[in-house]
Short mmCIF file of C-alpha atoms (C1' of nucleotides) in Angstrom, two decimals:
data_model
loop_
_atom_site.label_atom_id
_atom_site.label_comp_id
_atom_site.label_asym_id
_atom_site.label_seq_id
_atom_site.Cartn_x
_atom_site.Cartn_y
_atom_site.Cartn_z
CA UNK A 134 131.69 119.01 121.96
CA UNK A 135 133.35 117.71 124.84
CA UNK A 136 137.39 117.34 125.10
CA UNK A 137 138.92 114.07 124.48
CA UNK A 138 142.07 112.81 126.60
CA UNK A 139 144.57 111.69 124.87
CA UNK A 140 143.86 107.95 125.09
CA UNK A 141 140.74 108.73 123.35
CA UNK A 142 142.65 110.73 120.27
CA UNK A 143 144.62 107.63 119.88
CA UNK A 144 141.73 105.87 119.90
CA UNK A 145 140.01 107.77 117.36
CA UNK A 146 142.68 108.68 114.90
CA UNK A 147 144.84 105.09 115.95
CA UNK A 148 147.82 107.16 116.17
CA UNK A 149 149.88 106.10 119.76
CA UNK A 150 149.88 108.18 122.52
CA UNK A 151 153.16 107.97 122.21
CA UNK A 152 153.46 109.40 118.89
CA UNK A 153 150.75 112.32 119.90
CA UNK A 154 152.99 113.46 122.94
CA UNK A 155 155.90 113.49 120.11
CA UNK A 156 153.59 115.49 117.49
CA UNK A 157 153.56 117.86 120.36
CA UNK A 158 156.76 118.63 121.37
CA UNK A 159 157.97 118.95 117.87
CA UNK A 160 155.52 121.86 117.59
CA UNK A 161 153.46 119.41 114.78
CA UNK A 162 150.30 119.41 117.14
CA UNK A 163 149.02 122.37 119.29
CA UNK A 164 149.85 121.78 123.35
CA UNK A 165 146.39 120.96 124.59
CA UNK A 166 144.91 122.86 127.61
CA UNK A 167 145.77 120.53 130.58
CA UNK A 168 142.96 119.45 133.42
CA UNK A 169 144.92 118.19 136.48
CA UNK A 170 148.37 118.13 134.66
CA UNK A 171 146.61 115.68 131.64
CA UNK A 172 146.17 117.09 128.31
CA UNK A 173 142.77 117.90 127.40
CA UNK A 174 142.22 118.09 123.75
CA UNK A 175 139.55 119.99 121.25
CA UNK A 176 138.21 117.25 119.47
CA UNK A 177 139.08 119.56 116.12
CA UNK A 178 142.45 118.24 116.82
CA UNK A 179 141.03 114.67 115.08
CA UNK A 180 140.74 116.37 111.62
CA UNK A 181 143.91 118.07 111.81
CA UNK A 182 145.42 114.59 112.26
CA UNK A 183 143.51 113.08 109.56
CA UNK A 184 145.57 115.66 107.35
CA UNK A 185 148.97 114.82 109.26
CA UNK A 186 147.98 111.54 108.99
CA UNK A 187 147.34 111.78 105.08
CA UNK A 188 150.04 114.47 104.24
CA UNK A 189 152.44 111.43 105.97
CA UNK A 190 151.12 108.82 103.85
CA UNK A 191 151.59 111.00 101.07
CA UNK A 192 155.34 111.29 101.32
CA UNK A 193 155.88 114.54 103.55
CA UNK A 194 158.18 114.87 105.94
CA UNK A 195 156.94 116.30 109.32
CA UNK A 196 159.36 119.46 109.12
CA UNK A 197 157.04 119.89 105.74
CA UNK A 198 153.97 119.08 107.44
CA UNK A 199 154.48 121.90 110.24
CA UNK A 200 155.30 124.01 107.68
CA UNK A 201 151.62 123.55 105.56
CA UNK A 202 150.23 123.62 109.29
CA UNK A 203 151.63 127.08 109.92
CA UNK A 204 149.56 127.94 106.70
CA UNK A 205 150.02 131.24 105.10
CA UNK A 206 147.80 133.56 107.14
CA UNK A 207 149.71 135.12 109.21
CA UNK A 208 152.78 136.55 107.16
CA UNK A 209 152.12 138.35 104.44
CA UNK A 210 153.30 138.46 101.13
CA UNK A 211 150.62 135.87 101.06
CA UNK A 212 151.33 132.47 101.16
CA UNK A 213 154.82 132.28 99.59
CA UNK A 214 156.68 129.86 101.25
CA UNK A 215 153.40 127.68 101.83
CA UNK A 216 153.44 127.89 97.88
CA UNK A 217 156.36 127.15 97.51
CA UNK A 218 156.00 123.85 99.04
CA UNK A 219 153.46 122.96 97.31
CA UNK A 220 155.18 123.71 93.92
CA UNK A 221 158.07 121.47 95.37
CA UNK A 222 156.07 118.68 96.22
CA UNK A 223 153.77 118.75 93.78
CA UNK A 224 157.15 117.86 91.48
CA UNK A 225 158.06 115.45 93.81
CA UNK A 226 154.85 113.40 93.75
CA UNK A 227 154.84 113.27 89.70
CA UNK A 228 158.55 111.89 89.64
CA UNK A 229 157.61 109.42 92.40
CA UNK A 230 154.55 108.40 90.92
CA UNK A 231 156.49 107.83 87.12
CA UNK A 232 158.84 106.00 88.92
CA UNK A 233 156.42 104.11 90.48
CA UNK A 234 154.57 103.29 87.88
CA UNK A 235 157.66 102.45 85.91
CA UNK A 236 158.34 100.00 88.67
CA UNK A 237 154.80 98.58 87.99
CA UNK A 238 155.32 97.96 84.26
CA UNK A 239 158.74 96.18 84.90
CA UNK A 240 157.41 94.04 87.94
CA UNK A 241 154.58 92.95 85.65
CA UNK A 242 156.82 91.91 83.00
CA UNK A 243 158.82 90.20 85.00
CA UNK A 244 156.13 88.14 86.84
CA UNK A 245 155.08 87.01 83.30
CA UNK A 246 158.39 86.42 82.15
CA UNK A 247 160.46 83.16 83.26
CA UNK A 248 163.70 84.48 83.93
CA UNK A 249 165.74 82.73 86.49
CA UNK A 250 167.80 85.99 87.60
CA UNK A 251 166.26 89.49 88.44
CA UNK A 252 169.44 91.02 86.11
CA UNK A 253 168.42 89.18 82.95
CA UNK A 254 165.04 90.39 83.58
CA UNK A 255 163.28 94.04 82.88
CA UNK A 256 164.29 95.75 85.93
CA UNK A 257 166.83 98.44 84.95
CA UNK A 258 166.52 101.99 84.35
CA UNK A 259 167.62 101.26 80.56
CA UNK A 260 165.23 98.63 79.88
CA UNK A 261 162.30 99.76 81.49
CA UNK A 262 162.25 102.69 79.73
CA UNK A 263 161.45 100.55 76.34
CA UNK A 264 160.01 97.97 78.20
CA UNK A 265 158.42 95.50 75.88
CA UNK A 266 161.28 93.66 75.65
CA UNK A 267 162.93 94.25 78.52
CA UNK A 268 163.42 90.34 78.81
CA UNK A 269 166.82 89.04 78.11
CA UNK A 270 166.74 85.85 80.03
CA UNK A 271 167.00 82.28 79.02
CA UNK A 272 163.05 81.48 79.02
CA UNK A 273 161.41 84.26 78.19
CA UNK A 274 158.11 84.58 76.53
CA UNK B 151 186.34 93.93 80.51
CA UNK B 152 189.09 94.92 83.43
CA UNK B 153 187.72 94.78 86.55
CA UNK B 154 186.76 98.26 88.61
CA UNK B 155 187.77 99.42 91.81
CA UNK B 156 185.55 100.44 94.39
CA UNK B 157 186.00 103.84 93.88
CA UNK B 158 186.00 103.83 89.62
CA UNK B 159 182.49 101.64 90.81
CA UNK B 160 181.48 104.44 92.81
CA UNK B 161 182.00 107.14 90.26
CA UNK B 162 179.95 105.21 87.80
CA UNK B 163 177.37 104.62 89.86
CA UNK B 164 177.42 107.76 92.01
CA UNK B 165 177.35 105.45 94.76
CA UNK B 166 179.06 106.28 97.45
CA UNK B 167 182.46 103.52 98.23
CA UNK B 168 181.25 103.61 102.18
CA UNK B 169 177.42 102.74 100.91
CA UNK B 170 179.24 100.00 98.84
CA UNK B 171 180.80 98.44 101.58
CA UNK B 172 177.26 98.62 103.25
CA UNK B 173 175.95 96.51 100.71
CA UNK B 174 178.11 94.06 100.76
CA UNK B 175 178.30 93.67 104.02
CA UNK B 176 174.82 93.51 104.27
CA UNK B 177 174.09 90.43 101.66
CA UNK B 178 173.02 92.69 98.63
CA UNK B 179 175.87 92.93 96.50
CA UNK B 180 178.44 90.30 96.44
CA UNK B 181 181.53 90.23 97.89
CA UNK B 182 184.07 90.75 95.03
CA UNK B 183 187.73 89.30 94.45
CA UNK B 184 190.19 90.70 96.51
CA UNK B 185 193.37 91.64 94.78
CA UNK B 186 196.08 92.88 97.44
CA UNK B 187 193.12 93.10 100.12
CA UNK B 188 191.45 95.63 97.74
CA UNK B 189 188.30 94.74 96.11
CA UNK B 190 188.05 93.89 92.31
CA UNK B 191 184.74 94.60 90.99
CA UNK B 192 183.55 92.68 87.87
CA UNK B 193 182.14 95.22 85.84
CA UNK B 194 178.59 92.99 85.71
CA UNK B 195 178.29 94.86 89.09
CA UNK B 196 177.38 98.03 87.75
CA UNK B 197 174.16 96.52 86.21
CA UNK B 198 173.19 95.37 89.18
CA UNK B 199 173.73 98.83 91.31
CA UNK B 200 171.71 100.04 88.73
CA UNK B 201 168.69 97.57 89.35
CA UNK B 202 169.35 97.84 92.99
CA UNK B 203 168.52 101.99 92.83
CA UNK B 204 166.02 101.93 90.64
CA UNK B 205 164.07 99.34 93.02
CA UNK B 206 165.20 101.46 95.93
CA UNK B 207 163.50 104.61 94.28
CA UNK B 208 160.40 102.63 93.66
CA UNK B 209 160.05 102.51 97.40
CA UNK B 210 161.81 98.84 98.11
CA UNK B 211 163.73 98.30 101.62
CA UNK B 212 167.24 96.85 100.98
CA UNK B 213 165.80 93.59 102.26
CA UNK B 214 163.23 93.24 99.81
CA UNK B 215 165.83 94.13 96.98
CA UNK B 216 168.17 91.30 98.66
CA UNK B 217 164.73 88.94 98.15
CA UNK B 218 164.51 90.08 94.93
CA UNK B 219 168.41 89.51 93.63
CA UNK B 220 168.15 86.21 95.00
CA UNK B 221 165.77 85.25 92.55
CA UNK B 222 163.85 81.66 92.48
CA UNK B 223 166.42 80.45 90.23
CA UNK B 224 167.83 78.00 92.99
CA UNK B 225 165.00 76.67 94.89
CA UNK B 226 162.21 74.84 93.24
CA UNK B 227 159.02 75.38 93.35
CA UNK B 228 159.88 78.03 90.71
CA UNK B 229 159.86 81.45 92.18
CA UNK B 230 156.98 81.46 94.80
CA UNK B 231 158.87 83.61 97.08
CA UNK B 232 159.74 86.68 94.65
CA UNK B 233 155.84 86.23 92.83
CA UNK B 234 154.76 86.80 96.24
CA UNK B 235 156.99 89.50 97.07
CA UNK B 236 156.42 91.36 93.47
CA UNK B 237 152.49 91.05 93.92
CA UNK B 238 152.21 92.46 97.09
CA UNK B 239 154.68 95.52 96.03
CA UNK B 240 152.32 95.78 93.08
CA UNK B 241 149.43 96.01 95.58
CA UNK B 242 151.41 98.54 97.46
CA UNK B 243 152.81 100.69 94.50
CA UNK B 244 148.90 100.79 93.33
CA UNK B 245 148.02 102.34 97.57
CA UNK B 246 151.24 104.88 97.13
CA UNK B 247 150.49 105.86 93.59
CA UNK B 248 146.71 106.56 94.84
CA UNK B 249 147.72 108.28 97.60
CA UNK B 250 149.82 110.50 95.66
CA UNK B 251 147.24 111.28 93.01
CA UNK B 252 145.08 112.32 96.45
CA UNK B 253 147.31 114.38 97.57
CA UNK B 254 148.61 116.07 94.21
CA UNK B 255 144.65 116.75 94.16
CA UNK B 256 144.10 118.47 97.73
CA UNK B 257 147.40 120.24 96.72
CA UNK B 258 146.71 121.68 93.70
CA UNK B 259 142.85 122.91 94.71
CA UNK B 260 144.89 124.81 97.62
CA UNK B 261 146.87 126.60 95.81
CA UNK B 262 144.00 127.65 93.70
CA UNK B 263 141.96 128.53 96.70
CA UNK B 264 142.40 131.81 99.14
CA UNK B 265 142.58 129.53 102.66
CA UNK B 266 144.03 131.30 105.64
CA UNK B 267 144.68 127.77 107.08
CA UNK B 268 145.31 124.40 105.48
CA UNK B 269 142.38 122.57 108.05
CA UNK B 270 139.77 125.15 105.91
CA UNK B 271 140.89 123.55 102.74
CA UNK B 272 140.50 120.31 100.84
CA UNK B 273 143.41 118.52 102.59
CA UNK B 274 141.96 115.55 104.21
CA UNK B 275 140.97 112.30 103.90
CA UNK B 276 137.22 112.99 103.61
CA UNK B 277 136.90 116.05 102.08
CA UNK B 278 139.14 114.99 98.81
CA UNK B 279 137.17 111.92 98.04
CA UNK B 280 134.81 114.23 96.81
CA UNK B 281 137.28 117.04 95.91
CA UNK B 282 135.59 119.86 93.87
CA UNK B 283 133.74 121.29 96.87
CA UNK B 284 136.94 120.76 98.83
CA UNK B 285 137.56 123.99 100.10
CA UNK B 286 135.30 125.24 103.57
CA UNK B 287 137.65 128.81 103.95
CA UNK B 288 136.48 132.13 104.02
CA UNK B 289 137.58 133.33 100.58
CA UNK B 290 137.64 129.88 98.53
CA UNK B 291 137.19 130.92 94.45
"C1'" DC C 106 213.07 107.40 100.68
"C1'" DC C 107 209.10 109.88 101.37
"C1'" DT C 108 204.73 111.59 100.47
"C1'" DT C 109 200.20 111.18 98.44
"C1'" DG C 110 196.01 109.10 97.45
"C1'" DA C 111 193.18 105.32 97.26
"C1'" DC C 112 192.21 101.62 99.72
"C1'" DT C 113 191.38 98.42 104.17
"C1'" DT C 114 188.65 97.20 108.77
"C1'" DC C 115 186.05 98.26 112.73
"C1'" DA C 116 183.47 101.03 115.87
"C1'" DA C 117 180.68 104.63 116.62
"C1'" DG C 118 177.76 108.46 115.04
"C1'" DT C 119 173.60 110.38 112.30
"C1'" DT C 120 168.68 111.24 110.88
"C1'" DG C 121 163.68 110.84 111.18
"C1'" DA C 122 160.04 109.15 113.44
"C1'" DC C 123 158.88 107.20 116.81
"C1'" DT C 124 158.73 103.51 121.06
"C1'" DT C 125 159.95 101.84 125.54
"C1'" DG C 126 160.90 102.03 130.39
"C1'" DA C 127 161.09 103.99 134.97
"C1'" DA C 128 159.25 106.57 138.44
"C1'" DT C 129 155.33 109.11 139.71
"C1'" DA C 130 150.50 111.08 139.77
"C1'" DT C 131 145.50 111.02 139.05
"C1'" DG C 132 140.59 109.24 138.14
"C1'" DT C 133 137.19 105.57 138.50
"C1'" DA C 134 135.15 101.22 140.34
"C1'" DC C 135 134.10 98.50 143.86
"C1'" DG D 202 140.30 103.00 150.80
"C1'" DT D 203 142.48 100.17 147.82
"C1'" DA D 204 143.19 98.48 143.33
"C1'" DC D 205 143.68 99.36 138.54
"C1'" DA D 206 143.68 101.88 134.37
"C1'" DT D 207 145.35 105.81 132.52
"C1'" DA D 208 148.00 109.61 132.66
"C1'" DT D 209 152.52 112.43 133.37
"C1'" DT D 210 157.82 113.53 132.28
"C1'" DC D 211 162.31 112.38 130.90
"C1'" DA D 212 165.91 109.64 129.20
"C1'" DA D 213 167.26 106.19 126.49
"C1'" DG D 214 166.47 102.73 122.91
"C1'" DT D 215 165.16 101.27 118.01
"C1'" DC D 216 165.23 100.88 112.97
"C1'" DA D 217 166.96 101.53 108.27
"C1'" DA D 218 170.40 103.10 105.63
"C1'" DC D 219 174.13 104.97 105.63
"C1'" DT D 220 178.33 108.19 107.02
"C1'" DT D 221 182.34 109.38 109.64
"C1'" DG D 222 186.57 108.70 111.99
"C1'" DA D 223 190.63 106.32 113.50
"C1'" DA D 224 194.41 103.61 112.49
"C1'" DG D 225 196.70 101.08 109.32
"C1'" DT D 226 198.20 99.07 104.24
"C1'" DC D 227 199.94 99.54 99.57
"C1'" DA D 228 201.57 101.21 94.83
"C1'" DA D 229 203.24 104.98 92.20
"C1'" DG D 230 205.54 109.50 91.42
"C1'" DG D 231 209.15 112.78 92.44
#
DNA sequence: CCTTGACTTCAAGTTGACTTGAATATGTAC
DNA sequence: GTACATATTCAAGTCAACTTGAAGTCAAGG
């Protein structure tokens, strides 16, 4: 397929220009050939942002994401530190997601519940954990 | 009980005393009694920290946790403010926790599978909505 | 009395992930 | 050939959430 300036990559994958020119000179995104000085890009680069893109919204830094870009193939023992990282945030995303989720359950109970002041609701670390009656407020159901 | 000083406040907590100061200063914890031009903390603060963390883990800004301690006690009609604000964290707990699941997906099929290079595996947008046949690399199990 | 340690305020620095602005160059349309 | 959009680099600015440093205050122990 034909190359894509970068206007068009921002266009595609709505990232900023800005943000693409960044991408690139923290070694996150491949330097494009350049035609006449202006960067001329593969239009494979649009997947690889779709994963930068999704990696990001998935709570990875972009030191981490350059690191899963670098992959594994080139170093052997295979893969370790690439594995590594995925072990590591693998644990990262269950604890964020209980925590989450424990968020949820006290939010919920305290939308339902009348309490006048967050504190005499459900949202603490103690209460949530045995959150059925987390309430301790003056009206609660 | 006696009152706490900031740094018996911060050793409970494991709040830093400079972080402390930050909150205050910035509307989210009160400004305690001064005694000698040192703060005073009732110990009802600590509750509060506590609320204020766990709401910071679950992905809250300080602003939205200020929104949040304010409450709807004071200004009628009850609470329309901090409903709106917990719904619309709900909604965006829900997105994260999603994403998250997504991503815990793409990385556990990776690890699984022999890719050379992350792009040649499940980790994007389009190829983990349907994520058994995730993998496109040259030595996928 | 003197030192030590915990505190005070205020200003400035830090980190990550960009964005914005200035000055300049190139490509496309009329 | 002259606008105008789009591109370039580089430096500096922004934002949240703090941290660090400087300079000073205060109570208690030796």
């Amino acid at each position: 397929m034909k190359p894509l300036s970068i206007g068009q990559v921002a266009k595609r994958t709505g990232i900023r220009t800005s943000a693409l020119r960044y991408y690139e000179e923290a070694g996150i995104l491949p330097a494009p050939a350049r035609v006449a000085g202006r960067r001329s890009y593969d239009p494979d680069v649009i997947r690889r942002i779709d994963i930068l893109r999704f990696a990001q919204q998935a709570g990875f830094t972009l030191e981490e994401i350059k690191t899963l870009f670098r992959g594994f193939g080139t170093d052997t023992p295979l893969s370790t530190r690439w594995q590594r990282l995925a072990h590591t945030k693998l644990r990262e995303l269950d604890e964020q997601a209980e925590r989450i989720q424990r968020m949820r359950s006290a939010l919920e109970l305290s939308l339902k519940c009348g309490c006048v002041r967050i504190e005499e609701c459900s949202l603490s670390p103690s209460s949530v954990s045995h959150a059925n009656d987390g309430c301790r407020g003056s009206r609660c159901s």
